[in-house]
Coordinates of C-alpha atoms in Angstrom, one line a residue:
A6 CA 8.6 6.5 28.4
I7 CA 10.6 8.3 25.7
I8 CA 14.4 8.1 25.9
I9 CA 16.9 9.8 23.7
G10 CA 20.4 8.3 24.2
N11 CA 23.6 7.5 22.4
R12 CA 23.7 5.2 19.4
E13 CA 25.2 1.8 20.2
A14 CA 24.9 0.1 16.9
W15 CA 24.1 1.4 13.4
G16 CA 21.2 -0.1 11.5
R17 CA 18.1 1.2 9.8
G18 CA 16.2 -2.0 9.2
A19 CA 13.7 -2.5 6.4
G20 CA 12.3 0.4 4.5
T21 CA 15.5 2.5 4.4
E22 CA 15.1 3.6 0.8
A23 CA 13.0 1.3 -1.3
G24 CA 9.3 1.7 -1.0
P25 CA 7.4 -0.7 1.2
N26 CA 6.7 -4.2 -0.1
Q27 CA 9.3 -3.9 -2.9
N28 CA 11.9 -6.6 -3.4
G29 CA 14.3 -7.8 -6.0
E30 CA 18.0 -7.1 -6.8
A31 CA 17.4 -3.6 -8.0
D32 CA 15.5 -2.7 -4.8
A33 CA 18.2 -4.4 -2.7
S34 CA 20.8 -2.3 -4.5
Q35 CA 18.8 0.9 -3.8
R36 CA 18.5 -0.1 -0.1
R37 CA 22.3 -0.6 0.1
L38 CA 22.9 2.7 -1.6
G39 CA 20.5 4.4 0.9
R40 CA 22.3 2.9 3.8
A41 CA 25.6 4.0 2.5
V42 CA 24.3 7.6 2.0
H43 CA 22.9 7.5 5.6
R44 CA 26.3 6.4 6.9
F45 CA 28.1 9.1 4.9
L46 CA 25.8 11.8 6.2
E47 CA 26.2 10.5 9.7
W48 CA 30.0 10.8 9.4
A49 CA 30.1 14.0 7.4
A50 CA 27.6 15.8 9.6
S51 CA 29.3 15.0 12.9
P52 CA 30.2 17.9 15.1
R53 CA 33.9 17.5 14.1
R54 CA 33.2 17.9 10.4
Q55 CA 31.3 21.0 9.3
G56 CA 30.9 22.3 5.8
A57 CA 32.3 20.8 2.6
D58 CA 35.7 19.3 3.4
S59 CA 38.4 17.3 1.7
S60 CA 37.5 14.2 3.7
W61 CA 34.1 13.7 1.9
P62 CA 35.5 11.5 -0.9
E63 CA 37.2 9.2 1.6
L64 CA 34.1 9.1 3.8
A65 CA 31.9 8.3 0.8
H66 CA 34.4 5.6 -0.4
N67 CA 34.4 4.0 3.1
A68 CA 30.6 4.0 3.3
A69 CA 30.3 2.7 -0.2
R70 CA 32.7 -0.1 0.4
E71 CA 30.8 -1.1 3.6
F72 CA 27.6 -1.5 1.7
G73 CA 29.0 -2.7 -1.7
V74 CA 27.8 0.3 -3.8
P75 CA 29.7 2.9 -6.0
G76 CA 31.5 5.6 -4.0
D77 CA 30.7 8.3 -6.6
A78 CA 27.0 7.7 -6.1
V79 CA 27.3 8.0 -2.4
L80 CA 29.4 11.2 -2.7
T81 CA 27.1 12.8 -5.2
L82 CA 23.9 12.1 -3.2
G83 CA 25.5 13.0 0.2
S84 CA 27.2 16.2 -0.9
T85 CA 24.0 17.3 -2.7
I86 CA 22.1 17.0 0.5
L87 CA 24.7 18.7 2.7
T88 CA 25.2 21.6 0.3
S89 CA 21.7 22.2 -0.9
E90 CA 20.2 25.6 -0.1
S91 CA 17.2 23.9 1.5
C92 CA 19.2 21.6 3.7
A93 CA 22.2 23.7 4.7
R94 CA 20.6 25.2 7.8
F95 CA 20.2 21.7 9.4
F96 CA 24.0 21.1 9.1
D97 CA 25.4 24.6 10.0
P98 CA 26.5 24.5 13.6
R99 CA 26.3 28.4 13.9
G100 CA 22.5 28.2 14.1
L101 CA 22.1 25.0 16.0
R102 CA 21.8 24.6 19.7
W103 CA 22.0 20.8 19.5
S104 CA 22.3 18.2 16.7
G105 CA 22.6 14.4 16.5
N106 CA 22.7 11.7 13.9
E107 CA 21.1 8.3 14.2
V108 CA 19.4 9.3 17.4
P109 CA 17.7 6.4 19.2
V110 CA 14.3 7.2 20.7
S111 CA 12.2 4.7 22.6
D112 CA 8.4 4.9 22.1
A113 CA 6.0 2.4 23.7
G114 CA 8.9 0.1 24.3
E115 CA 10.2 0.2 20.7
V116 CA 13.5 1.7 19.8
L117 CA 13.2 4.1 16.8
R118 CA 16.1 5.8 15.1
I119 CA 16.0 9.3 13.9
D120 CA 18.3 10.0 11.0
R121 CA 19.0 13.6 12.2
L122 CA 17.6 15.6 15.1
V123 CA 18.4 19.2 15.5
Q124 CA 17.4 22.1 17.7
F125 CA 17.8 25.6 16.4
E126 CA 19.2 28.3 18.6
P127 CA 16.5 30.5 20.2
A128 CA 17.4 33.4 17.9
Q129 CA 16.5 31.1 15.0
G130 CA 13.2 30.0 16.6
G131 CA 14.4 27.3 19.0
Q132 CA 12.3 24.6 17.4
W133 CA 13.3 20.9 17.1
W134 CA 13.5 19.3 13.6
V135 CA 13.2 15.6 13.1
L136 CA 14.7 14.7 9.7
D137 CA 14.4 11.5 7.8
Y138 CA 16.6 10.9 4.8
K139 CA 14.9 9.3 1.8
L140 CA 16.5 9.1 -1.6
A141 CA 13.1 8.9 -3.3
H142 CA 12.0 12.2 -4.6
R143 CA 8.4 12.0 -3.2
P144 CA 8.6 10.0 0.1
D145 CA 5.7 12.1 1.4
Q146 CA 3.5 10.2 -1.0
L147 CA 4.0 6.9 0.8
P148 CA 1.7 6.6 3.8
A149 CA 4.0 4.3 5.7
Y150 CA 6.8 6.8 5.5
R151 CA 4.6 9.7 6.6
Q152 CA 3.3 7.7 9.6
Q153 CA 6.8 6.7 10.6
L154 CA 8.0 10.3 10.5
L155 CA 5.0 11.7 12.4
R156 CA 5.6 9.0 15.1
Y157 CA 9.2 10.2 15.4
R158 CA 8.0 13.8 15.7
D159 CA 5.4 12.9 18.4
A160 CA 8.0 11.0 20.4
V161 CA 10.3 14.0 20.5
A162 CA 7.4 16.4 21.2
S163 CA 6.4 14.3 24.2
L164 CA 9.8 15.1 25.8
D165 CA 8.9 18.8 26.0
P166 CA 5.3 19.6 25.4
M167 CA 6.1 23.3 25.2
A168 CA 8.6 22.9 22.4
Q169 CA 7.7 23.3 18.7
V170 CA 8.7 20.1 16.9
C171 CA 8.7 20.0 13.1
C172 CA 9.5 17.1 10.8
A173 CA 10.6 16.7 7.2
F174 CA 12.0 14.3 4.7
V175 CA 15.3 15.1 3.1
T176 CA 15.5 13.7 -0.4
G177 CA 18.5 12.7 -2.5
D178 CA 18.2 15.8 -4.6
G179 CA 18.5 18.1 -1.5
Q180 CA 14.8 18.9 -1.1
V181 CA 13.2 19.4 2.4
I182 CA 9.6 18.1 2.4
E183 CA 8.0 19.2 5.6
I184 CA 5.2 17.0 7.0
Q185 CA 2.5 18.5 9.2

């Protein structure tokens, strides 16, 4: 069974940003930065906050403090994503029928967490998009990341076999890399 529900606890687990099988202090720092950017995006992309707003520096600072990373890095990466031409449509409520951040999905008894799940209005195609934030510029080159994203897509698609479900990585430089 597949279940989409409300998030009860935040957590991304291993593989948030550093590549699989990487370790060391630099990689741990990158993972903390990735988690802080995820948190910032979760807060900044909530239905109450749409578009660039004066609360972004405070949100970035709070996310950075939680994960022990520089606030300016969190703000730079997060605002780049939210304001990039490629990503803007996934955060603009005018074209969205539904959106959620850190959406839990159960697949084969395992709880998966989708960074951002949106459904466009019928006038914009009505399709669902499963988005996975990765700071790395070429996450599509890592087979484990691709497999994970396709699993998320398939879990969402099983809810409504008639719906078109697309998936993409969103990178730290604001690129959208669609995976087929």
